[in-house]
Each structure stands twice: as structure tokens, then as C-alpha cells.
Amino acid sequence: MEPVLIVLVVLVVVAFIALIKTIQVIPQASAAIVERFGRYTRTLNAGLNIVVPFIDRVRNRIDLREQVVPFPPQPVITQDNLVVNIDTVIYYQVTDPRAATYEVASYIQAIEQLTVTTLRNIIGSMDLESTLTSREVINAGLRGVLDEATGKWGIRVNRVELKAIEPPTSIQDSMEKQMRADRDKRAAILTAEGQRQAQILKAEGEKQAEVLKAEGEAQAAVLRADGEAAAIRTVFEAIHDGDADQKLLAYQYLQTLPELAKGDSNKLWIIPSEVGDALKGLGGAFNGLTGNGGGANGGVNGGAVAAPSVPQAAPAATQVPLDPAAGPRPVDVEKGAARPRVDPAREYRKNDPE
């Protein structure tokens, strides 16, 4: 009985192992390669799959999702003989598990080496400045070459990204100095533009202020002239309405004469020739009022106050025009005429003919 029991136990174990090898569960977004006696038979897709135990063998399982593989920095020489280190990242996806298994031994390593060689070809035809500013061009060139080469491997390259481009340390220092100089230049330009705008605005403000001030002064002068004209017109109308006679005008004329002598700078006071006429008129007026006037019509003899005589016009001799160059002539108040000006040179020759 014991040998029979041992055989039954062995059969049960073998049946269990066979059952396990017969049922293959493949996860979602995965695939498995099945070989029969070492030859490719089929590809197992996601789900429950049945294989022949001890005859079919599942070689490997392949992830069909998009994969991200970063590659270490690679030294690359640019066109201007500068060595830069470039980090790359590849986004790829397996589209054909059979080709990815049998067409290339290690598609990850193959993609890495192809990326390095393609990157050196592209960067070798560009200078450092173009390399730093043309990432999109480099990415597009890498993706085109990799997609064409990995198509037969059952690999599709979706994106190629450059993580970092590191130039030499000396070049980095030079670039920093250049950038600092550019920033200082832009700052100086902006400062100069600000000062220029400030000066322009200040000049425009001063110009507008001067224009407004001139307009204000002009309007003030116009208003002042209108006021003086109105005042003169009012005075003239008042005199015309009051019917002022010659005596009142002569009295007002004499009251204005002291105003001419005011001021510390007045050293010489020239009396006009009309003062004599004004004095005569006032004298006649006072004689008429007091009754001391002579003649047949005197106030005492005639019994009535004679009307004051109207002062006549000054003699022609008193209306001598003034010479602007020589200044006003001295006036003889008693005679009411201007004395002739004596030339000292002519007077000397007259006295001493020789």
C-alpha cells in the first residue's frame, strides 16, 4: 500500500504543476512570448491563456506601456570645438513584442547608443550659441532618426528631450559676464531714456507755464487798460457835465505841480511856461472876488464885482518847441517866455575875436 500511495502523491503533484503551467494570466498592457521547443509560437495578450505544459514555454513578459528612460550625460563637441555635456530622456513604447524580442538583443541599450551617435552628429554641425537656443531643432532631429531606426525593432519613440546642456566652466563664466554686461547696458539705456523723458516733460511744463503766464499778463494788461480808459472817460464826462471854467482848471494845474517835485532824485525842477498864465488867471479871479481890480469896471468904483477875465492864450514866444537832444529850455516865469540858449563857445568868440 505504501508504494501505491507514493505514486498517487507524485501524480497529484505533477498534475498540479501541469495545471499551473497550463493556465497563464497576462496583466493588462502586457504581452508574453510563447516558444515551443525553442521556436516562436505565438504572443499571449492580456487575460487568461492556455498553453501546453512542458512543451510551450513563456520566454518573457513585455510591458506595452510608454516607458521613460534617462541616459547619463554624454560629452559632445560643438562646431566651434567646445565640449558640452548633454543629458537626454527618451519616451518610447513597444508596439511589436515579437520584434522587440527577436530583432534586437537589448533595445534599451540600442536606443541609448543610437541617441548618443545621433546627438553627436547634430551638435557637431552647430555652434555653442545655436546649441543652447535650438533645443526644439535638436529634439526633432533626434526623434526622426530614432523613430526610423527603431521601427523595425517594434519600438516607437514618442519624444526625445534634452534635460541639460552644460558648457565648460570657463564658458559659463564668460556667459555670465556677458549677460551681466548686457543687463548693465539695458539698465543704463533705460535710465538715460527715463532722464530724457523727464527733461522733455519738464521743458514742456515750463513752456506751458510761460505761455499761461504770458496770456495772464496780456489779459491783465488788457483789463488794466480797459479800467484806465473807463476811469478817464468817467473823469472827462464829470468835467464836461460840471462845465468847469478856466480858473478851476488853472487851480487843479497848480495843485499837480508839487507832485513833480516829490522824490529824492529830483535835483532840478523846470517850471513850464504855462504856470505864468495859470497864475495870471488865478490872480484875476482873486482880484475880482476881493474887488481890487483896476479899470472902469472895478468892483469898488463901479459898485459891482467885475467878471474875471478869461486868460488868453500864451504868447507865441512861450510855445517854443523843445529840443530832444539839448533838453528843455529854462523858462522865464515873469515874462512867460523861454530864454534863448547861449552857446559858451560862441559867447567866448564874441568877447575875444582873436
mmCIF file of C-alpha atoms in Angstrom:
data_model
loop_
_atom_site.group_PDB
_atom_site.id
_atom_site.type_symbol
_atom_site.label_atom_id
_atom_site.label_comp_id
_atom_site.label_asym_id
_atom_site.label_seq_id
_atom_site.Cartn_x
_atom_site.Cartn_y
_atom_site.Cartn_z
ATOM 1 C CA MET A 1 0.000 0.000 0.000
ATOM 2 C CA GLU A 2 2.769 2.403 0.676
ATOM 3 C CA PRO A 3 4.257 2.315 -2.858
ATOM 4 C CA VAL A 4 0.816 2.930 -4.326
ATOM 5 C CA LEU A 5 0.307 5.905 -2.024
ATOM 6 C CA ILE A 6 3.626 7.381 -3.024
ATOM 7 C CA VAL A 7 2.762 7.057 -6.696
ATOM 8 C CA LEU A 8 -0.563 8.764 -6.139
ATOM 9 C CA VAL A 9 1.091 11.637 -4.331
ATOM 10 C CA VAL A 10 3.594 12.059 -7.142
ATOM 11 C CA LEU A 11 0.823 12.058 -9.738
ATOM 12 C CA VAL A 12 -1.103 14.710 -7.826
ATOM 13 C CA VAL A 13 1.964 16.939 -7.600
ATOM 14 C CA VAL A 14 2.681 16.565 -11.295
ATOM 15 C CA ALA A 15 -0.921 17.306 -12.193
ATOM 16 C CA PHE A 16 -0.841 20.438 -10.038
ATOM 17 C CA ILE A 17 2.362 21.661 -11.666
ATOM 18 C CA ALA A 18 0.955 20.930 -15.111
ATOM 19 C CA LEU A 19 -2.179 22.865 -14.273
ATOM 20 C CA ILE A 20 -0.134 25.813 -13.154
ATOM 21 C CA LYS A 21 1.897 25.775 -16.367
ATOM 22 C CA THR A 22 -1.186 25.341 -18.478
ATOM 23 C CA ILE A 23 -3.029 28.440 -17.206
ATOM 24 C CA GLN A 24 -1.243 31.755 -17.933
ATOM 25 C CA VAL A 25 -2.749 35.035 -16.745
ATOM 26 C CA ILE A 26 -1.335 38.071 -18.555
ATOM 27 C CA PRO A 27 -1.927 41.544 -16.955
ATOM 28 C CA GLN A 28 -3.392 44.474 -18.858
ATOM 29 C CA ALA A 29 -0.969 46.408 -21.128
ATOM 30 C CA SER A 30 1.407 43.457 -21.179
ATOM 31 C CA ALA A 31 2.284 40.656 -23.574
ATOM 32 C CA ALA A 32 4.141 37.351 -23.377
ATOM 33 C CA ILE A 33 6.150 35.428 -25.987
ATOM 34 C CA VAL A 34 5.464 31.658 -26.176
ATOM 35 C CA GLU A 35 8.055 29.262 -27.614
ATOM 36 C CA ARG A 36 7.524 25.597 -28.406
ATOM 37 C CA PHE A 37 10.685 23.588 -28.381
ATOM 38 C CA GLY A 38 12.647 26.837 -28.596
ATOM 39 C CA ARG A 39 10.729 28.294 -31.553
ATOM 40 C CA TYR A 40 8.356 31.270 -31.503
ATOM 41 C CA THR A 41 4.789 30.076 -31.481
ATOM 42 C CA ARG A 42 2.525 32.984 -30.530
ATOM 43 C CA THR A 43 2.110 36.069 -28.411
ATOM 44 C CA LEU A 44 -0.101 35.944 -25.364
ATOM 45 C CA ASN A 45 -2.274 39.009 -24.867
ATOM 46 C CA ALA A 46 -3.858 40.298 -21.644
ATOM 47 C CA GLY A 47 -6.213 37.867 -19.929
ATOM 48 C CA LEU A 48 -6.405 34.113 -19.306
ATOM 49 C CA ASN A 49 -4.400 31.971 -21.743
ATOM 50 C CA ILE A 50 -3.902 28.163 -22.025
ATOM 51 C CA VAL A 51 -0.576 26.663 -23.069
ATOM 52 C CA VAL A 52 0.682 23.116 -23.358
ATOM 53 C CA PRO A 53 2.668 22.303 -20.259
ATOM 54 C CA PHE A 54 6.197 21.039 -20.592
ATOM 55 C CA ILE A 55 6.035 21.784 -24.327
ATOM 56 C CA ASP A 56 5.211 25.522 -24.588
ATOM 57 C CA ARG A 57 7.413 27.927 -22.651
ATOM 58 C CA VAL A 58 6.748 31.557 -21.878
ATOM 59 C CA ARG A 59 10.016 33.302 -22.680
ATOM 60 C CA ASN A 60 9.476 36.806 -21.263
ATOM 61 C CA ARG A 61 6.805 39.314 -20.477
ATOM 62 C CA ILE A 62 6.909 42.740 -22.150
ATOM 63 C CA ASP A 63 5.324 45.948 -20.830
ATOM 64 C CA LEU A 64 3.387 47.689 -23.579
ATOM 65 C CA ARG A 65 3.043 50.987 -21.736
ATOM 66 C CA GLU A 66 5.089 54.075 -22.621
ATOM 67 C CA GLN A 67 8.451 53.969 -20.910
ATOM 68 C CA VAL A 68 10.770 56.772 -19.801
ATOM 69 C CA VAL A 69 14.490 56.103 -19.884
ATOM 70 C CA PRO A 70 17.024 58.780 -18.802
ATOM 71 C CA PHE A 71 20.522 58.478 -20.195
ATOM 72 C CA PRO A 72 23.630 59.695 -18.367
ATOM 73 C CA PRO A 73 25.396 62.900 -19.572
ATOM 74 C CA GLN A 74 27.303 62.444 -22.793
ATOM 75 C CA PRO A 75 30.234 64.692 -23.860
ATOM 76 C CA VAL A 76 29.597 66.217 -27.258
ATOM 77 C CA ILE A 77 31.886 68.520 -29.293
ATOM 78 C CA THR A 78 30.278 71.506 -30.992
ATOM 79 C CA GLN A 79 31.277 73.085 -34.294
ATOM 80 C CA ASP A 80 33.424 75.691 -32.513
ATOM 81 C CA ASN A 81 35.381 72.898 -30.709
ATOM 82 C CA LEU A 82 33.727 73.225 -27.317
ATOM 83 C CA VAL A 83 32.856 70.169 -25.237
ATOM 84 C CA VAL A 84 29.389 70.193 -23.716
ATOM 85 C CA ASN A 85 27.667 67.552 -21.587
ATOM 86 C CA ILE A 86 24.108 66.741 -22.630
ATOM 87 C CA ASP A 87 21.549 64.749 -20.652
ATOM 88 C CA THR A 88 18.768 63.140 -22.668
ATOM 89 C CA VAL A 89 15.452 61.482 -21.837
ATOM 90 C CA ILE A 90 13.706 59.058 -24.201
ATOM 91 C CA TYR A 91 9.976 58.327 -24.188
ATOM 92 C CA TYR A 92 9.322 55.079 -26.076
ATOM 93 C CA GLN A 93 6.674 52.380 -26.369
ATOM 94 C CA VAL A 94 6.820 48.726 -27.538
ATOM 95 C CA THR A 95 4.403 48.181 -30.385
ATOM 96 C CA ASP A 96 5.529 44.699 -31.514
ATOM 97 C CA PRO A 97 6.611 42.335 -28.704
ATOM 98 C CA ARG A 98 7.899 39.711 -31.158
ATOM 99 C CA ALA A 99 10.178 42.209 -32.974
ATOM 100 C CA ALA A 100 11.348 43.715 -29.683
ATOM 101 C CA THR A 101 12.323 40.205 -28.551
ATOM 102 C CA TYR A 102 13.929 38.751 -31.660
ATOM 103 C CA GLU A 103 15.066 41.745 -33.797
ATOM 104 C CA VAL A 104 17.454 43.263 -31.217
ATOM 105 C CA ALA A 105 19.199 41.751 -28.253
ATOM 106 C CA SER A 106 18.613 44.764 -25.901
ATOM 107 C CA TYR A 107 16.540 47.531 -27.322
ATOM 108 C CA ILE A 108 17.256 49.834 -24.326
ATOM 109 C CA GLN A 109 20.990 49.712 -24.920
ATOM 110 C CA ALA A 110 20.483 50.014 -28.669
ATOM 111 C CA ILE A 111 18.350 53.150 -28.235
ATOM 112 C CA GLU A 112 20.929 54.681 -25.912
ATOM 113 C CA GLN A 113 23.841 54.178 -28.303
ATOM 114 C CA LEU A 114 21.801 55.387 -31.255
ATOM 115 C CA THR A 115 20.827 58.505 -29.296
ATOM 116 C CA VAL A 116 24.457 59.294 -28.456
ATOM 117 C CA THR A 117 25.697 58.926 -32.032
ATOM 118 C CA THR A 118 22.807 60.909 -33.488
ATOM 119 C CA LEU A 119 23.253 63.631 -30.891
ATOM 120 C CA ARG A 120 26.924 63.985 -31.723
ATOM 121 C CA ASN A 121 26.132 64.280 -35.422
ATOM 122 C CA ILE A 122 23.561 67.019 -34.828
ATOM 123 C CA ILE A 123 25.557 69.010 -32.257
ATOM 124 C CA GLY A 124 28.733 68.728 -34.334
ATOM 125 C CA SER A 125 27.148 70.865 -37.042
ATOM 126 C CA MET A 126 26.076 73.634 -34.621
ATOM 127 C CA ASP A 127 27.980 76.187 -32.553
ATOM 128 C CA LEU A 128 27.532 76.668 -28.832
ATOM 129 C CA GLU A 129 25.049 79.511 -29.064
ATOM 130 C CA SER A 130 22.879 77.607 -31.527
ATOM 131 C CA THR A 131 23.062 74.516 -29.321
ATOM 132 C CA LEU A 132 21.838 76.432 -26.302
ATOM 133 C CA THR A 133 18.979 78.100 -28.157
ATOM 134 C CA SER A 134 17.845 75.322 -30.536
ATOM 135 C CA ARG A 135 16.532 72.577 -28.293
ATOM 136 C CA GLU A 136 13.415 72.051 -30.379
ATOM 137 C CA VAL A 137 15.521 71.549 -33.508
ATOM 138 C CA ILE A 138 17.741 69.021 -31.731
ATOM 139 C CA ASN A 139 14.734 67.163 -30.294
ATOM 140 C CA ALA A 140 13.055 66.950 -33.682
ATOM 141 C CA GLY A 141 16.257 65.671 -35.337
ATOM 142 C CA LEU A 142 16.800 63.013 -32.673
ATOM 143 C CA ARG A 143 13.210 61.844 -32.791
ATOM 144 C CA GLY A 144 13.249 61.482 -36.564
ATOM 145 C CA VAL A 145 16.417 59.364 -36.610
ATOM 146 C CA LEU A 146 15.389 57.194 -33.651
ATOM 147 C CA ASP A 147 11.881 56.617 -34.928
ATOM 148 C CA GLU A 148 13.198 55.475 -38.295
ATOM 149 C CA ALA A 149 15.839 53.147 -36.798
ATOM 150 C CA THR A 150 13.671 51.623 -34.050
ATOM 151 C CA GLY A 151 10.662 50.952 -36.267
ATOM 152 C CA LYS A 152 11.945 47.509 -37.278
ATOM 153 C CA TRP A 153 12.620 46.713 -33.630
ATOM 154 C CA GLY A 154 8.966 47.118 -32.747
ATOM 155 C CA ILE A 155 9.729 50.321 -30.810
ATOM 156 C CA ARG A 156 8.101 53.698 -31.278
ATOM 157 C CA VAL A 157 9.963 56.747 -29.947
ATOM 158 C CA ASN A 158 7.373 59.334 -28.917
ATOM 159 C CA ARG A 159 9.570 62.113 -27.529
ATOM 160 C CA VAL A 160 13.219 62.982 -27.039
ATOM 161 C CA GLU A 161 14.054 65.688 -24.505
ATOM 162 C CA LEU A 162 17.336 67.338 -23.547
ATOM 163 C CA LYS A 163 17.412 67.640 -19.777
ATOM 164 C CA ALA A 164 20.509 69.820 -19.546
ATOM 165 C CA ILE A 165 23.249 71.272 -21.707
ATOM 166 C CA GLU A 166 26.294 72.094 -19.630
ATOM 167 C CA PRO A 167 29.102 74.035 -21.329
ATOM 168 C CA PRO A 168 32.602 74.193 -19.804
ATOM 169 C CA THR A 169 33.131 76.209 -16.635
ATOM 170 C CA SER A 170 35.188 78.894 -18.365
ATOM 171 C CA ILE A 171 32.459 79.344 -20.955
ATOM 172 C CA GLN A 172 29.858 79.593 -18.223
ATOM 173 C CA ASP A 173 31.860 82.351 -16.530
ATOM 174 C CA SER A 174 32.194 84.227 -19.822
ATOM 175 C CA MET A 175 28.489 83.860 -20.495
ATOM 176 C CA GLU A 176 27.647 85.166 -17.045
ATOM 177 C CA LYS A 177 29.891 88.187 -17.568
ATOM 178 C CA GLN A 178 28.311 88.821 -20.955
ATOM 179 C CA MET A 179 24.820 88.552 -19.527
ATOM 180 C CA ARG A 180 25.774 90.894 -16.675
ATOM 181 C CA ALA A 181 27.185 93.403 -19.167
ATOM 182 C CA ASP A 182 24.010 93.197 -21.248
ATOM 183 C CA ARG A 183 21.876 93.784 -18.185
ATOM 184 C CA ASP A 184 24.007 96.767 -17.159
ATOM 185 C CA LYS A 185 23.738 98.140 -20.688
ATOM 186 C CA ARG A 186 19.956 97.790 -20.712
ATOM 187 C CA ALA A 187 19.766 99.383 -17.270
ATOM 188 C CA ALA A 188 21.887 102.337 -18.440
ATOM 189 C CA ILE A 189 19.739 102.733 -21.556
ATOM 190 C CA LEU A 190 16.544 102.658 -19.512
ATOM 191 C CA THR A 191 17.986 105.190 -17.064
ATOM 192 C CA ALA A 192 19.006 107.519 -19.910
ATOM 193 C CA GLU A 193 15.581 107.178 -21.514
ATOM 194 C CA GLY A 194 13.931 107.988 -18.195
ATOM 195 C CA GLN A 195 16.083 111.085 -17.707
ATOM 196 C CA ARG A 196 15.391 112.159 -21.289
ATOM 197 C CA GLN A 197 11.648 111.798 -20.821
ATOM 198 C CA ALA A 198 11.884 113.682 -17.525
ATOM 199 C CA GLN A 199 13.759 116.570 -19.171
ATOM 200 C CA ILE A 200 11.263 116.671 -22.041
ATOM 201 C CA LEU A 201 8.309 116.708 -19.676
ATOM 202 C CA LYS A 202 9.968 119.366 -17.530
ATOM 203 C CA ALA A 203 10.672 121.564 -20.571
ATOM 204 C CA GLU A 204 7.105 121.136 -21.814
ATOM 205 C CA GLY A 205 5.792 122.046 -18.367
ATOM 206 C CA GLU A 206 7.961 125.173 -18.200
ATOM 207 C CA LYS A 207 6.873 126.117 -21.718
ATOM 208 C CA GLN A 208 3.210 125.767 -20.846
ATOM 209 C CA ALA A 209 3.786 127.716 -17.639
ATOM 210 C CA GLU A 210 5.437 130.580 -19.562
ATOM 211 C CA VAL A 211 2.649 130.572 -22.143
ATOM 212 C CA LEU A 212 -0.020 130.668 -19.458
ATOM 213 C CA LYS A 213 1.870 133.399 -17.581
ATOM 214 C CA ALA A 214 2.181 135.497 -20.757
ATOM 215 C CA GLU A 215 -1.507 135.008 -21.508
ATOM 216 C CA GLY A 216 -2.365 136.020 -17.947
ATOM 217 C CA GLU A 217 -0.208 139.147 -18.163
ATOM 218 C CA ALA A 218 -1.738 140.049 -21.521
ATOM 219 C CA GLN A 219 -5.255 139.670 -20.153
ATOM 220 C CA ALA A 220 -4.284 141.666 -17.055
ATOM 221 C CA ALA A 221 -2.835 144.445 -19.229
ATOM 222 C CA VAL A 222 -5.992 144.497 -21.337
ATOM 223 C CA LEU A 223 -8.177 144.672 -18.233
ATOM 224 C CA ARG A 224 -5.936 147.345 -16.695
ATOM 225 C CA ALA A 225 -6.091 149.418 -19.898
ATOM 226 C CA ASP A 226 -9.872 148.998 -20.026
ATOM 227 C CA GLY A 227 -10.091 150.166 -16.398
ATOM 228 C CA GLU A 228 -7.902 153.219 -17.020
ATOM 229 C CA ALA A 229 -9.884 154.065 -20.135
ATOM 230 C CA ALA A 230 -13.124 153.797 -18.185
ATOM 231 C CA ALA A 231 -11.697 155.982 -15.401
ATOM 232 C CA ILE A 232 -10.524 158.639 -17.868
ATOM 233 C CA ARG A 233 -13.887 158.523 -19.612
ATOM 234 C CA THR A 234 -15.675 158.948 -16.294
ATOM 235 C CA VAL A 235 -13.483 161.907 -15.297
ATOM 236 C CA PHE A 236 -13.935 163.515 -18.705
ATOM 237 C CA GLU A 237 -17.701 163.103 -18.522
ATOM 238 C CA ALA A 238 -17.765 164.517 -14.995
ATOM 239 C CA ILE A 239 -15.753 167.587 -16.081
ATOM 240 C CA HIS A 240 -17.938 168.015 -19.136
ATOM 241 C CA ASP A 241 -21.107 167.703 -17.124
ATOM 242 C CA GLY A 242 -19.802 170.116 -14.425
ATOM 243 C CA ASP A 243 -18.906 172.763 -17.060
ATOM 244 C CA ALA A 244 -15.573 173.644 -15.391
ATOM 245 C CA ASP A 245 -14.155 177.097 -16.264
ATOM 246 C CA GLN A 246 -10.555 178.160 -16.817
ATOM 247 C CA LYS A 247 -9.981 179.212 -13.190
ATOM 248 C CA LEU A 248 -10.826 175.740 -11.840
ATOM 249 C CA LEU A 249 -8.573 174.097 -14.389
ATOM 250 C CA ALA A 250 -5.744 176.517 -13.501
ATOM 251 C CA TYR A 251 -6.189 175.720 -9.811
ATOM 252 C CA GLN A 252 -6.062 171.983 -10.478
ATOM 253 C CA TYR A 253 -2.992 172.526 -12.632
ATOM 254 C CA LEU A 254 -1.180 174.310 -9.786
ATOM 255 C CA GLN A 255 -2.094 171.503 -7.341
ATOM 256 C CA THR A 256 -0.360 168.938 -9.513
ATOM 257 C CA LEU A 257 2.926 170.911 -9.654
ATOM 258 C CA PRO A 258 4.150 169.802 -6.172
ATOM 259 C CA GLU A 259 3.801 166.182 -7.262
ATOM 260 C CA LEU A 260 6.534 166.845 -9.801
ATOM 261 C CA ALA A 261 8.993 167.804 -7.069
ATOM 262 C CA LYS A 262 8.499 164.641 -4.971
ATOM 263 C CA GLY A 263 11.319 162.165 -4.799
ATOM 264 C CA ASP A 264 14.901 162.218 -3.572
ATOM 265 C CA SER A 265 16.349 162.105 -7.080
ATOM 266 C CA ASN A 266 14.770 165.373 -8.214
ATOM 267 C CA LYS A 267 17.618 167.956 -8.133
ATOM 268 C CA LEU A 268 16.264 170.364 -10.770
ATOM 269 C CA TRP A 269 12.666 171.468 -11.219
ATOM 270 C CA ILE A 270 11.828 173.120 -14.517
ATOM 271 C CA ILE A 271 8.599 175.119 -14.379
ATOM 272 C CA PRO A 272 6.618 175.068 -17.635
ATOM 273 C CA SER A 273 5.718 178.327 -19.302
ATOM 274 C CA GLU A 274 2.014 177.717 -18.719
ATOM 275 C CA VAL A 275 2.465 178.368 -14.983
ATOM 276 C CA GLY A 276 2.569 182.121 -15.606
ATOM 277 C CA ASP A 277 -0.724 182.050 -17.451
ATOM 278 C CA ALA A 278 -2.278 179.955 -14.666
ATOM 279 C CA LEU A 279 -1.041 182.436 -12.042
ATOM 280 C CA LYS A 280 -2.396 185.384 -14.023
ATOM 281 C CA GLY A 281 -5.760 183.673 -14.326
ATOM 282 C CA LEU A 282 -5.889 182.945 -10.594
ATOM 283 C CA GLY A 283 -4.735 186.482 -9.777
ATOM 284 C CA GLY A 284 -7.507 187.968 -11.892
ATOM 285 C CA ALA A 285 -10.010 185.666 -10.213
ATOM 286 C CA PHE A 286 -8.901 186.642 -6.731
ATOM 287 C CA ASN A 287 -8.897 190.395 -7.646
ATOM 288 C CA GLY A 288 -12.418 190.071 -8.962
ATOM 289 C CA LEU A 289 -13.588 188.380 -5.783
ATOM 290 C CA THR A 290 -11.948 190.926 -3.432
ATOM 291 C CA GLY A 291 -12.881 193.997 -5.502
ATOM 292 C CA ASN A 292 -9.262 195.223 -6.010
ATOM 293 C CA GLY A 293 -9.322 195.006 -9.761
ATOM 294 C CA GLY A 294 -8.493 198.189 -11.721
ATOM 295 C CA GLY A 295 -10.177 199.755 -14.686
ATOM 296 C CA ALA A 296 -13.533 201.251 -15.375
ATOM 297 C CA ASN A 297 -15.277 198.078 -14.309
ATOM 298 C CA GLY A 298 -13.521 197.786 -10.910
ATOM 299 C CA GLY A 299 -15.578 196.438 -8.050
ATOM 300 C CA VAL A 300 -15.024 199.447 -5.793
ATOM 301 C CA ASN A 301 -15.633 202.222 -8.251
ATOM 302 C CA GLY A 302 -18.343 200.570 -10.223
ATOM 303 C CA GLY A 303 -20.212 199.192 -7.270
ATOM 304 C CA ALA A 304 -20.251 195.668 -8.690
ATOM 305 C CA VAL A 305 -17.758 192.872 -8.925
ATOM 306 C CA ALA A 306 -16.318 192.616 -12.345
ATOM 307 C CA ALA A 307 -16.322 189.228 -14.020
ATOM 308 C CA PRO A 308 -12.920 187.690 -14.114
ATOM 309 C CA SER A 309 -11.253 187.918 -17.408
ATOM 310 C CA VAL A 310 -10.572 184.656 -19.184
ATOM 311 C CA PRO A 311 -6.849 184.148 -19.571
ATOM 312 C CA GLN A 312 -5.834 184.457 -23.111
ATOM 313 C CA ALA A 313 -3.528 182.169 -24.940
ATOM 314 C CA ALA A 314 0.117 182.403 -24.168
ATOM 315 C CA PRO A 315 2.269 184.479 -26.463
ATOM 316 C CA ALA A 316 3.837 182.752 -29.359
ATOM 317 C CA ALA A 317 7.219 183.141 -27.752
ATOM 318 C CA THR A 318 6.229 180.841 -24.885
ATOM 319 C CA GLN A 319 5.275 177.977 -27.237
ATOM 320 C CA VAL A 320 8.841 177.165 -28.154
ATOM 321 C CA PRO A 321 9.305 173.504 -29.069
ATOM 322 C CA LEU A 322 11.839 171.623 -27.005
ATOM 323 C CA ASP A 323 14.970 170.160 -28.491
ATOM 324 C CA PRO A 324 15.059 166.455 -27.528
ATOM 325 C CA ALA A 325 18.863 166.395 -27.735
ATOM 326 C CA ALA A 326 19.527 169.564 -25.741
ATOM 327 C CA GLY A 327 16.756 169.103 -23.138
ATOM 328 C CA PRO A 328 14.108 171.607 -22.038
ATOM 329 C CA ARG A 329 14.874 175.329 -22.140
ATOM 330 C CA PRO A 330 14.735 177.385 -18.967
ATOM 331 C CA VAL A 331 11.568 179.408 -18.559
ATOM 332 C CA ASP A 332 11.290 182.978 -17.523
ATOM 333 C CA VAL A 333 8.280 182.952 -15.216
ATOM 334 C CA GLU A 334 7.776 186.689 -15.258
ATOM 335 C CA LYS A 335 7.826 187.083 -18.987
ATOM 336 C CA GLY A 336 6.273 183.715 -19.712
ATOM 337 C CA ALA A 337 8.723 183.004 -22.499
ATOM 338 C CA ALA A 338 11.636 180.688 -22.965
ATOM 339 C CA ARG A 339 15.049 182.347 -22.792
ATOM 340 C CA PRO A 340 17.308 181.633 -25.721
ATOM 341 C CA ARG A 341 20.045 179.099 -25.086
ATOM 342 C CA VAL A 342 23.568 180.576 -25.103
ATOM 343 C CA ASP A 343 26.402 178.645 -26.689
ATOM 344 C CA PRO A 344 29.546 179.065 -24.493
ATOM 345 C CA ALA A 345 31.837 178.714 -27.489
ATOM 346 C CA ARG A 346 30.054 181.446 -29.474
ATOM 347 C CA GLU A 347 29.998 183.729 -26.436
ATOM 348 C CA TYR A 348 33.759 183.288 -25.984
ATOM 349 C CA ARG A 349 34.440 184.110 -29.616
ATOM 350 C CA LYS A 350 32.218 187.167 -29.354
ATOM 351 C CA ASN A 351 34.168 188.558 -26.412
ATOM 352 C CA ASP A 352 37.595 187.621 -27.801
ATOM 353 C CA PRO A 353 37.603 187.827 -31.594
ATOM 354 C CA GLU A 354 41.203 186.831 -31.746
#
